[in-house]
Amino acid sequence: MSNNFLTQNQQKVRRKNFLIIATLIVLIVITFVISMNTGVIKLTPWEVISTLFGQGDAQQQLILFQFRLPRIVIGVLVGMGLAMAGAVLQGISKNALADPGILGINAGAGLAVMLYISFFSTTKSAPVYLLPVLAFLGAGITALLIYTLSYKRYEGITPMRLILTGIAVAAGISSAMIVLTLRLTPENYQFVATWLAGSIWGSNWRFVLSLLPWLLILLPFIYSKSRVLNILNLGEITSIGLGASIEKERRWLLAASVGLAGASVSVSGGIGFVGLIAPHLARQLVGANHQFMLPTAALLGGFLVLLADTIGRSILEPSEIPAGIVVAVFGAPYFLYLLARLKE
Amino acid sequence: MTASTGVEGLSDIDELQKQSHPIRGIVALILGVIALIFAIGFAISLGAADISLSTVWTAITQFSPELTTHQIIHDIRLPRVLGAALVGASFAVAGAIMQGMTRNPLADSGLLGLNSGAAFMLAVCFAFFPGMPYMFLILWSFVGAGLGVAIVYGVGSLSKGGLSPMRLVLAGAAVSALLGALGEGIALYYRIGQDLAFWYAGGVSGTMWSHLQILSPWILIAMIGALILSRSITLLSLGEEIAIGLGQRTAVVRVWGMVIVLILAGAAVSVVGAVGFVGLIVPHFTRYIVGHDYRWIISCSLVYGALLVVLADLVARTINPPYETPIGALIALIGVPFFLYLARKGGKEL
């Protein structure tokens, strides 16, 4: 489709969509500055900006560059990863309620990381680059399990069976986790519990570096498949007619989504509902075309997690509420609202 | 899929009679009671200190406080086993009533947010009123269960197309996530997380006579209520129109049914934490054996629920001593595959 063939109306829509995306970026920047100010040691916005440009004193630089900035960056990246993962899952399963958290993929990633922490190493020396790989493996095995268990010959996978299977698998994984938590020392327990609740604990550049490659590869890959996702939206028969080899594309997209979810979970624990909310809001803002929907969802996801983390850090100073809990408090009611509105 | 697919072909009472097996019911009940008595006996005699069954018998019939074994039995094992039996019976009967009333094969107090509601309320009590007497703790547990179920049903009643099994389960999962997150937040903030985790996972190990004294009247009354209500629930399970056609006041039955479910689930959670799947598995199992008459389903669920949790608790403390394996995890070991099986069948089993 070249620009010449776009009708006036389509151009209007495009302009509106670009405006929305720009607004989201501005919102993230504003939240970014606010979040830089949030914490026990207060900095004025001016101090934040001047420190960012290399004018601050040593203490200000330490706080911003070593503690707050990496955490904020991770929050945004995690949000983007989870939102894209959710958008892809919703697209390939044609189920509006699919989300890596609800399907138990986050739990699988969490279990893998937790197994590692409780058997091999203390939290400090755990090799950070290994954690996303482990989480990816955990998420992958879980996804495979759910896929196999909900697959029925001649029928394929129905959305309902997929979700019910996901819930059951998630229940099984969380009871395995309970068994593990009881073996931990109280300090390790506090760490694991905070992590599981979805706290951005890796406020450290190393975690940014361990997360970034996954996003840099998978986000463009998924975006390049936005036309495939659009076609999948049309339904099985139409898309076969259009020549997309559905099953193959679906598997690649599923793998990408699992990779994103796994990498995100490894640094942030189980932040649920972002993968559900962000794509929904994005669809309402820019429509179902994945070309616009995917970037909007990613930005919304980054914004939501950043906002949740900022709220969680400031609401009960000096102690913190994990971002995942803040997201759940807003996300679960939204999920219920969607559930009530949705026709089956 | 809609809620009505559950009882296709069961359109009137004659059909029901064909599908009900009172003789099997009586046999199942008798066998269940015998098995339960044996299970209780073994559960009391096995453990860190093995005690012979005859000693168990004398400890119960002729208790002498000087003997250590008698003391172990009387102070630790007996209340624990009775607690397990009460919890199992409560979850199972609550599940049976919910499945019958909602005609939803996946209904279970764990899946529908009751358990997590009660657990959430208990976390609140632990954090803000430490040392709250058990009597009040259990009342709050009822309130929490009510909160969970109110949200789930609220969502259901606002939905287009009503409460399908899938919608109910999803709403339950979301409500559990919400209340779980809130409870976790409180627990993390007040650093009572591991206490709560131990308490949720520790099963019935901490049950004391004083707890049983407070619990058992509630459970007993609720159980009697459930048995009285069981005939009406059978009619409800045939469908709203049929029940009304047969002269039943369905609203009254539903309200009482819900009250009983709240008491049973709330009481059980206050002992054992949020253990899921008992209320899902047991009623399906009994329904498979005794047919569709809820008089038999409920009474057999009572016995077999107790049996399941007594056995689970026995395994929990003997499989990996001196550690206790969480009961909830053990039951999930059976419950998850069972749930998967139901999900595969598309929930056509009620």
XYZ file of C-alpha atoms in Angstrom:
694
model
C 0.000 0.000 0.000
C 1.622 3.218 -1.008
C 0.675 6.599 0.299
C -0.740 7.726 -3.031
C -3.640 5.365 -2.730
C -4.686 6.417 0.729
C -7.996 8.171 0.806
C -8.396 11.408 2.630
C -10.089 9.618 5.476
C -7.238 7.150 5.867
C -4.791 10.002 5.945
C -6.792 11.619 8.692
C -6.670 8.403 10.698
C -2.934 8.158 10.162
C -2.416 11.685 11.356
C -4.542 11.030 14.418
C -2.595 7.861 15.184
C 0.758 9.582 14.897
C -0.541 12.273 17.212
C -1.554 9.646 19.764
C 1.837 7.984 19.584
C 3.560 11.342 20.013
C 1.353 12.142 23.006
C 2.320 8.843 24.611
C 5.993 9.583 24.163
C 5.508 12.968 25.800
C 3.621 11.294 28.669
C 6.483 8.855 29.187
C 8.985 11.688 29.264
C 6.935 13.603 31.820
C 6.519 10.529 34.008
C 10.221 9.909 33.563
C 11.086 13.301 35.033
C 8.584 12.882 37.864
C 9.935 9.428 38.581
C 13.460 10.777 38.708
C 12.259 13.053 41.511
C 10.538 10.330 43.433
C 12.375 8.835 46.316
C 13.664 9.540 49.754
C 16.130 12.135 48.515
C 14.265 14.874 46.710
C 15.649 16.538 43.659
C 13.964 19.411 41.884
C 13.089 18.910 38.211
C 15.746 21.467 37.392
C 18.380 19.514 39.331
C 17.317 16.334 37.530
C 17.681 17.944 34.131
C 20.969 19.624 34.885
C 22.369 16.406 36.357
C 21.278 14.517 33.281
C 23.360 16.917 31.237
C 26.362 16.418 33.462
C 26.002 19.455 35.732
C 25.046 17.833 39.035
C 27.228 17.108 42.042
C 28.589 13.642 42.827
C 25.736 12.632 45.083
C 23.080 13.707 42.610
C 24.877 11.876 39.836
C 25.131 8.724 41.922
C 21.440 8.727 42.763
C 20.276 9.459 39.268
C 22.636 7.425 37.171
C 23.209 4.453 39.437
C 19.828 4.033 41.089
C 16.937 5.830 39.502
C 17.764 5.906 35.839
C 18.408 2.164 35.363
C 15.254 1.361 37.271
C 13.183 3.684 35.150
C 14.674 2.339 31.955
C 13.978 -1.222 33.065
C 10.410 -0.301 33.959
C 9.795 1.085 30.489
C 11.483 -1.856 28.765
C 9.611 -4.440 30.821
C 6.335 -2.709 30.127
C 7.036 -2.670 26.413
C 8.018 -6.335 26.416
C 4.945 -7.486 28.324
C 2.585 -5.335 26.282
C 3.927 -6.646 22.988
C 3.833 -10.198 24.298
C 0.195 -9.704 25.236
C -0.686 -8.086 21.915
C 0.826 -11.019 20.034
C -0.905 -13.599 22.216
C -4.238 -11.864 21.700
C -3.586 -11.701 17.991
C -2.607 -15.304 17.439
C -5.203 -16.813 19.752
C -7.925 -14.418 18.613
C -8.778 -14.223 22.273
C -9.213 -10.788 23.691
C -8.424 -11.961 27.191
C -5.089 -13.643 26.504
C -2.184 -12.298 28.515
C 1.110 -13.932 29.520
C 0.121 -13.564 33.170
C -3.285 -15.180 32.891
C -1.970 -17.972 30.692
C 0.627 -18.899 33.298
C 3.627 -18.063 31.112
C 4.864 -15.504 33.655
C 4.487 -18.082 36.396
C 6.551 -20.590 34.426
C 9.323 -18.077 33.935
C 9.140 -17.197 37.609
C 9.381 -20.825 38.656
C 12.521 -21.346 36.571
C 14.198 -18.322 38.119
C 13.100 -19.317 41.578
C 14.401 -22.851 41.172
C 17.741 -21.392 40.261
C 17.807 -19.004 43.200
C 16.788 -21.614 45.745
C 19.130 -24.367 44.603
C 22.217 -22.919 43.035
C 23.135 -19.540 44.189
C 22.343 -16.628 46.409
C 20.704 -13.678 44.832
C 23.790 -11.503 44.731
C 26.029 -13.762 42.713
C 23.353 -15.054 40.355
C 24.613 -14.317 36.878
C 22.204 -11.744 35.570
C 22.631 -12.635 31.955
C 21.602 -16.179 32.720
C 18.327 -15.131 34.356
C 16.541 -14.039 31.165
C 17.657 -17.254 29.476
C 16.340 -19.317 32.368
C 13.125 -17.348 32.442
C 12.779 -17.812 28.710
C 13.235 -21.561 29.124
C 10.659 -21.643 31.909
C 8.222 -19.570 29.891
C 8.860 -21.668 26.798
C 8.279 -24.974 28.528
C 5.099 -23.626 30.085
C 3.848 -22.305 26.768
C 4.614 -25.613 25.107
C 2.801 -27.436 27.884
C -0.275 -25.239 27.577
C -0.211 -25.515 23.801
C 0.030 -29.315 23.867
C -2.570 -29.743 26.577
C -5.122 -27.531 24.906
C -4.548 -28.938 21.431
C -7.140 -31.375 20.213
C -6.926 -33.220 16.969
C -9.453 -32.102 14.321
C -10.390 -29.140 16.492
C -7.093 -27.349 16.984
C -7.050 -24.916 19.844
C -10.180 -23.180 20.978
C -9.742 -19.914 22.875
C -11.746 -21.191 25.811
C -9.725 -24.364 26.185
C -6.502 -22.396 25.883
C -7.412 -20.070 28.723
C -8.812 -22.750 31.004
C -5.693 -24.824 30.430
C -3.548 -21.785 31.161
C -5.344 -21.159 34.443
C -4.917 -24.775 35.499
C -1.232 -24.810 34.607
C -0.753 -21.532 36.461
C -2.415 -23.054 39.536
C -0.072 -26.027 39.378
C 2.981 -23.823 39.044
C 1.995 -21.581 41.902
C 1.628 -24.547 44.229
C 5.090 -25.707 43.219
C 6.265 -22.222 44.107
C 4.671 -22.404 47.542
C 6.610 -25.583 48.219
C 9.796 -23.769 47.277
C 9.119 -20.589 49.273
C 8.893 -22.538 52.502
C 12.473 -23.731 52.119
C 13.890 -20.250 51.846
C 15.522 -18.269 54.623
C 13.479 -15.273 55.754
C 15.786 -12.836 53.903
C 15.645 -14.823 50.696
C 11.915 -15.148 51.162
C 11.435 -11.417 51.367
C 13.473 -11.059 48.205
C 11.643 -13.763 46.285
C 8.232 -12.578 47.446
C 8.971 -9.003 46.450
C 10.267 -10.203 43.133
C 7.269 -12.453 42.487
C 4.920 -9.616 43.296
C 6.424 -7.767 40.362
C 9.037 -5.447 41.697
C 11.611 -3.845 39.480
C 14.443 -4.980 41.664
C 17.284 -5.008 39.189
C 17.987 -1.307 39.465
C 21.339 -1.772 37.890
C 22.674 -1.201 34.392
C 23.659 -4.843 34.082
C 20.001 -5.806 34.068
C 19.272 -3.255 31.406
C 21.970 -4.846 29.298
C 20.655 -8.338 29.930
C 17.153 -7.311 28.906
C 17.903 -5.012 26.012
C 19.123 -7.556 23.403
C 15.895 -9.515 23.715
C 13.823 -6.441 23.053
C 16.047 -5.143 20.291
C 15.653 -8.394 18.383
C 12.094 -9.387 19.185
C 10.263 -6.056 19.023
C 11.310 -5.326 15.403
C 10.658 -8.952 14.496
C 7.110 -8.759 15.801
C 6.568 -5.384 14.199
C 7.670 -6.807 10.875
C 4.892 -9.357 11.276
C 2.170 -6.798 11.859
C 0.603 -7.566 8.490
C 0.522 -11.258 9.374
C -1.202 -10.389 12.618
C -3.708 -8.297 10.708
C -4.434 -11.232 8.441
C -4.745 -13.627 11.358
C -7.368 -11.273 12.757
C -9.528 -11.930 9.724
C -10.035 -15.514 10.765
C -8.648 -18.879 9.833
C -10.342 -19.452 6.509
C -9.699 -16.013 5.070
C -6.079 -16.107 6.086
C -5.502 -19.501 4.530
C -7.127 -18.117 1.405
C -4.725 -15.176 1.484
C -1.820 -17.561 1.501
C -0.384 -17.081 4.937
C 0.961 -20.347 6.273
C -0.836 -19.796 9.530
C 0.515 -22.496 11.740
C 4.144 -21.634 10.989
C 3.671 -17.901 11.461
C 1.753 -18.539 14.623
C 4.526 -20.617 16.117
C 7.180 -18.018 15.349
C 5.061 -15.293 16.839
C 4.298 -17.414 19.880
C 8.015 -18.044 20.394
C 8.743 -14.328 20.128
C 6.006 -13.521 22.597
C 7.265 -16.138 25.037
C 10.775 -14.743 24.707
C 9.584 -11.245 25.539
C 7.527 -12.395 28.472
C 10.368 -14.540 29.816
C 12.991 -11.814 29.572
C 10.668 -9.269 31.179
C 9.715 -11.575 34.017
C 13.356 -12.343 34.771
C 14.009 -8.758 35.832
C 10.607 -7.704 37.064
C 8.850 -10.792 38.399
C 5.239 -11.320 37.593
C 3.741 -8.034 36.545
C 0.390 -9.270 35.366
C -2.306 -7.493 33.391
C 0.026 -5.169 31.466
C -0.068 -7.549 28.527
C -3.829 -7.445 28.719
C -4.530 -3.780 29.314
C -2.022 -2.143 26.996
C -3.202 -3.831 23.780
C -6.838 -3.178 24.660
C -6.295 0.488 25.299
C -4.174 0.671 22.178
C -6.951 -0.862 20.100
C -9.390 1.683 21.443
C -7.017 4.519 20.689
C -5.726 3.637 17.243
C -7.850 0.752 16.024
C -7.077 -2.860 15.269
C -4.442 -2.331 12.572
C -1.315 -3.845 14.083
C 0.941 -1.418 12.274
C -0.249 1.276 14.659
C -1.591 -0.904 17.416
C 1.725 -2.616 18.228
C 3.825 0.513 18.804
C 0.976 2.162 20.691
C 0.594 -0.898 22.903
C 4.334 -0.996 23.556
C 4.409 2.664 24.540
C 1.338 2.278 26.717
C 2.909 -0.743 28.409
C 6.103 1.158 29.118
C 4.104 4.100 30.420
C 1.900 1.927 32.654
C 4.780 0.101 34.321
C 6.756 3.294 34.786
C 3.734 4.989 36.296
C 2.970 1.989 38.527
C 6.553 1.852 39.746
C 6.557 5.583 40.451
C 3.294 5.332 42.381
C 4.527 2.261 44.244
C 7.670 4.048 45.289
C 6.024 7.222 46.440
C 2.763 6.128 48.023
C 4.176 4.683 51.238
C 7.593 6.250 51.523
C 10.126 5.145 52.580
C 8.905 1.627 51.913
C 7.769 0.503 48.479
C 4.890 -1.351 46.923
C 5.974 -3.557 44.025
C 4.831 -2.216 40.671
C 3.082 -5.517 39.944
C 0.733 -4.968 42.868
C -0.090 -1.443 41.742
C -0.760 -2.718 38.225
C -2.979 -5.525 39.544
C -5.012 -3.121 41.644
C -5.894 -1.177 38.520
C -5.594 -4.001 36.023
C -7.841 -6.589 37.630
C -10.902 -4.323 37.730
C -10.267 -3.369 34.113
C -10.044 -7.046 33.224
C -13.344 -7.675 34.989
C -14.885 -4.772 33.122
C -13.738 -6.214 29.813
C -14.988 -9.616 30.820
C -18.432 -8.239 31.594
C -18.630 -6.354 28.312
C -17.304 -9.049 26.051
C -19.659 -11.206 24.074
C -18.657 -14.825 23.765
C -20.910 -22.272 25.242
C -23.710 -21.495 27.623
C -24.457 -22.549 31.131
C -27.269 -24.795 30.038
C -25.204 -27.354 28.163
C -24.479 -29.059 31.461
C -27.672 -31.020 31.822
C -28.810 -31.548 28.280
C -31.261 -34.406 28.084
C -32.096 -34.124 31.730
C -35.249 -32.225 31.131
C -37.564 -33.675 33.717
C -37.795 -35.497 36.967
C -38.294 -38.942 35.409
C -35.000 -38.563 33.658
C -33.463 -37.555 36.936
C -34.716 -40.660 38.698
C -33.118 -42.774 36.027
C -29.862 -40.964 36.574
C -29.932 -41.278 40.326
C -28.609 -44.377 42.003
C -29.764 -44.536 45.626
C -28.391 -48.027 46.174
C -24.998 -46.985 44.932
C -25.353 -43.939 47.154
C -25.919 -46.000 50.267
C -23.043 -48.320 49.443
C -20.726 -45.420 48.641
C -21.696 -43.686 51.856
C -21.084 -46.755 54.019
C -17.790 -47.572 52.322
C -16.751 -43.940 52.602
C -17.467 -43.788 56.319
C -15.539 -47.010 56.920
C -12.599 -45.731 54.865
C -12.715 -42.419 56.716
C -12.609 -44.133 60.101
C -9.614 -46.203 59.041
C -7.887 -43.183 57.518
C -8.381 -41.220 60.720
C -7.007 -44.111 62.737
C -3.902 -44.389 60.566
C -3.427 -40.651 60.461
C -3.379 -40.590 64.254
C -1.028 -43.529 64.573
C 1.513 -42.548 61.889
C 3.991 -39.747 62.278
C 7.290 -38.775 63.884
C 6.401 -41.083 66.755
C 4.635 -44.184 65.503
C 1.865 -45.232 67.779
C -0.013 -48.497 67.470
C -3.658 -48.457 66.521
C -4.599 -50.133 69.807
C -2.931 -47.324 71.724
C -4.870 -44.874 69.617
C -8.039 -46.644 70.628
C -7.232 -46.639 74.330
C -6.109 -43.018 74.131
C -9.497 -42.068 72.825
C -11.579 -44.308 75.040
C -9.540 -44.278 78.256
C -7.405 -41.172 78.128
C -4.713 -40.999 80.774
C -2.781 -37.720 80.860
C 0.402 -39.282 82.299
C 1.250 -41.241 79.137
C 3.265 -39.320 76.502
C 1.710 -41.209 73.637
C -1.741 -40.379 74.905
C -0.727 -36.765 75.187
C 0.622 -36.689 71.633
C -2.593 -38.198 70.393
C -4.819 -35.992 72.423
C -3.034 -32.672 72.035
C -1.528 -32.856 68.563
C -2.725 -35.647 66.338
C -6.413 -35.819 67.124
C -7.221 -32.133 66.674
C -5.113 -32.090 63.533
C -6.896 -35.030 61.978
C -10.305 -33.740 62.955
C -9.374 -30.357 61.540
C -8.399 -31.993 58.255
C -11.676 -33.887 58.130
C -13.726 -30.765 58.826
C -11.847 -28.729 56.236
C -12.188 -31.397 53.574
C -15.868 -31.917 54.221
C -16.473 -28.162 54.140
C -14.656 -27.494 50.872
C -16.268 -30.482 49.193
C -19.823 -29.665 50.246
C -19.329 -26.007 49.353
C -18.141 -27.097 45.910
C -21.077 -29.470 45.456
C -23.598 -26.766 46.326
C -21.964 -24.259 44.012
C -21.826 -26.699 41.126
C -25.464 -27.569 41.629
C -26.717 -24.025 42.010
C -24.714 -22.515 39.171
C -24.969 -25.596 36.940
C -21.331 -24.921 36.314
C -19.009 -27.916 36.294
C -16.004 -25.732 37.108
C -17.479 -24.067 40.182
C -15.261 -24.436 43.213
C -14.582 -22.092 46.079
C -10.923 -21.849 45.064
C -11.605 -21.017 41.448
C -14.357 -18.543 42.205
C -12.411 -16.234 44.454
C -13.954 -17.224 47.791
C -10.780 -18.732 49.122
C -8.630 -15.819 48.081
C -11.177 -13.394 49.529
C -11.066 -15.131 52.884
C -7.271 -15.339 52.751
C -7.051 -11.657 51.912
C -9.190 -10.719 54.878
C -7.053 -12.873 57.127
C -3.911 -11.126 55.859
C -5.556 -7.837 56.774
C -6.340 -9.158 60.256
C -2.791 -10.490 60.707
C -1.310 -7.159 59.706
C -3.552 -4.678 61.459
C -4.868 -6.627 64.431
C -2.127 -9.070 65.375
C -3.261 -11.473 68.028
C -6.920 -11.197 67.123
C -8.786 -14.037 68.804
C -9.686 -16.930 66.574
C -13.381 -16.408 67.113
C -13.249 -13.035 65.323
C -10.701 -14.201 62.781
C -13.168 -16.751 61.489
C -15.952 -14.184 61.263
C -13.722 -11.964 59.126
C -12.895 -14.982 57.060
C -16.609 -15.325 56.224
C -16.728 -11.659 55.302
C -13.714 -12.073 53.021
C -15.225 -15.084 51.298
C -18.363 -13.040 50.786
C -16.345 -10.196 49.314
C -14.645 -12.492 46.800
C -17.822 -14.156 45.671
C -19.731 -10.873 45.547
C -17.265 -9.424 43.056
C -17.249 -12.554 40.908
C -21.020 -12.774 40.798
C -21.328 -9.041 40.365
C -19.246 -9.257 37.220
C -21.247 -12.253 36.093
C -24.560 -10.550 36.555
C -23.376 -7.469 34.664
C -22.215 -9.599 31.757
C -24.004 -9.961 28.492
C -25.026 -13.569 28.259
C -24.745 -14.284 31.961
C -22.384 -16.542 33.779
C -20.865 -19.100 31.470
C -18.352 -21.487 33.022
C -15.508 -19.769 31.212
C -16.590 -16.304 32.308
C -16.990 -17.432 35.894
C -13.547 -18.993 35.960
C -11.934 -15.961 34.363
C -13.668 -13.594 36.737
C -12.562 -15.816 39.601
C -8.983 -15.763 38.361
C -8.981 -11.985 38.080
C -10.554 -11.506 41.505
C -8.038 -13.933 42.978
C -5.240 -11.984 41.309
C -6.572 -8.724 42.672
C -7.168 -9.860 46.240
C -3.954 -11.872 46.139
C -2.014 -8.795 45.064
C -3.591 -6.658 47.761
C -2.926 -9.288 50.414
C 0.642 -9.661 49.189
C 1.165 -5.917 49.286
C 0.000 -5.808 52.886
C 2.110 -8.830 53.764
C 5.228 -7.370 52.161
C 4.742 -4.016 53.795
C 4.271 -5.447 57.263
C 6.785 -8.218 56.674
C 4.371 -10.930 57.678
C 4.675 -12.675 54.335
C 6.407 -15.817 55.393
C 4.201 -16.175 58.472
C 1.234 -16.065 56.150
C 2.888 -18.394 53.650
C 3.537 -20.912 56.391
C 0.024 -20.568 57.590
C -1.466 -20.875 54.101
C 0.784 -23.789 53.267
C 1.143 -25.386 56.659
C -2.212 -27.015 56.357
C -3.895 -28.239 59.458
C -0.771 -28.642 61.567
C -1.612 -25.833 63.945
C -5.159 -26.905 64.660
C -5.995 -26.875 68.331
C -8.996 -27.981 70.319
C -9.923 -24.374 70.941
C -10.123 -23.806 67.187
C -12.255 -26.859 66.699
C -14.597 -25.743 69.443
C -15.195 -22.481 67.641
C -15.329 -23.955 64.164
C -17.390 -27.058 64.563
C -20.713 -25.457 65.510
C -20.565 -23.276 62.373
C -19.650 -26.177 60.146
C -22.149 -28.505 61.768
C -25.025 -26.083 61.302
C -23.974 -25.330 57.736
C -23.777 -29.044 56.954
C -27.238 -29.690 58.320
C -28.446 -26.743 56.272
C -26.792 -28.205 53.199
C -28.523 -31.548 53.695
C -31.883 -29.879 54.214
C -31.328 -27.827 51.088
C -30.031 -30.719 49.016
C -33.378 -31.634 47.468
C -33.977 -28.078 46.339
C -30.490 -27.934 44.885
C -31.241 -31.010 42.828
C -34.204 -29.140 41.346
C -32.107 -26.028 40.744
C -29.538 -28.134 38.969
C -32.242 -29.016 36.438
C -32.590 -25.385 35.509
C -34.359 -22.309 36.774
C -37.591 -22.816 34.794
C -38.023 -26.416 35.804
C -37.374 -25.587 39.431
C -39.925 -22.784 39.357
C -42.333 -24.989 37.455
C -42.090 -27.530 40.242
C -43.108 -24.864 42.711
C -39.728 -23.974 44.123
C -38.861 -20.538 45.415
C -35.490 -20.424 43.723
C -34.391 -17.067 45.114
C -34.739 -18.317 48.688
C -32.824 -21.481 47.905
C -30.051 -19.505 46.247
C -29.643 -17.131 49.157
C -29.485 -19.939 51.698
C -27.191 -21.944 49.486
C -24.819 -19.007 49.198
C -24.837 -18.388 52.959
C -23.945 -22.020 53.566
C -21.179 -21.909 50.976
C -19.712 -18.761 52.537
C -19.696 -20.272 56.014
C -18.155 -23.529 54.860
C -15.491 -22.010 52.629
C -14.694 -19.222 55.070
C -14.325 -21.610 57.988
C -12.166 -23.990 56.000
C -9.887 -21.222 54.745
C -9.460 -19.901 58.283
C -7.946 -23.268 59.211
C -5.983 -24.287 56.204
C -5.512 -21.264 53.972
C -6.515 -21.050 50.353
C -6.504 -24.700 49.327
C -8.139 -25.178 45.972
C -9.575 -28.056 43.991
C -11.142 -30.091 46.829
C -14.502 -28.590 46.009
C -13.922 -29.292 42.350
C -12.739 -32.889 42.464
C -14.907 -34.459 45.160
C -18.382 -33.505 43.870
C -17.452 -34.684 40.370
C -16.262 -37.968 41.763
C -19.388 -38.511 43.855
C -21.673 -37.403 41.037
C -20.043 -39.957 38.820
C -20.863 -42.662 41.352
C -24.258 -41.743 42.772
C -25.872 -39.880 39.885
C -27.539 -36.494 39.860
C -29.448 -36.480 43.136
C -27.870 -33.862 45.343
C -29.068 -35.537 48.531
C -26.539 -38.244 47.767
C -23.975 -36.001 46.144
C -23.804 -33.720 49.173
C -23.729 -36.423 51.804
C -21.124 -38.433 49.917
C -19.083 -35.301 49.194
C -19.044 -34.617 52.922
C -17.501 -38.013 53.650
C -15.146 -38.207 50.695
C -13.976 -34.614 51.056
C -13.008 -35.402 54.634
C -11.289 -38.582 53.483
C -9.326 -36.758 50.766
C -7.928 -34.070 53.057
C -7.172 -36.483 55.916
C -5.167 -38.598 53.491
C -3.531 -35.551 51.908
C -2.479 -34.334 55.341
C -1.126 -37.766 56.210
C 0.979 -37.743 53.037
C 1.968 -34.114 53.628
C 3.671 -34.849 56.932
C 5.102 -38.285 56.203
C 6.456 -37.882 52.674
C 9.408 -35.664 53.537
C 9.911 -35.508 57.301
C 10.620 -33.393 59.236
C 9.349 -30.930 56.610
C 5.682 -30.573 55.982
C 4.735 -30.528 52.336
C 1.940 -28.009 51.776
C -1.427 -29.745 51.533
C -2.549 -27.342 48.823
C 0.350 -28.416 46.611
C -0.435 -32.083 47.114
C -4.079 -31.629 46.270
C -3.141 -29.525 43.245
C -1.169 -32.544 42.101
C -4.489 -34.310 41.605
C -6.586 -31.216 41.036
C -4.699 -29.651 38.153
C -4.805 -32.709 35.867
C -8.444 -33.154 36.767
C -9.238 -29.567 35.900
C -7.372 -29.993 32.620
C -9.450 -33.036 31.876
C -12.667 -31.100 32.507
C -11.416 -28.212 30.375
C -10.677 -30.632 27.528
C -14.109 -32.130 27.718
C -15.438 -28.616 27.386
C -17.277 -28.812 30.673
C -20.048 -31.088 29.453
C -20.037 -33.009 32.682
C -22.584 -32.095 35.323
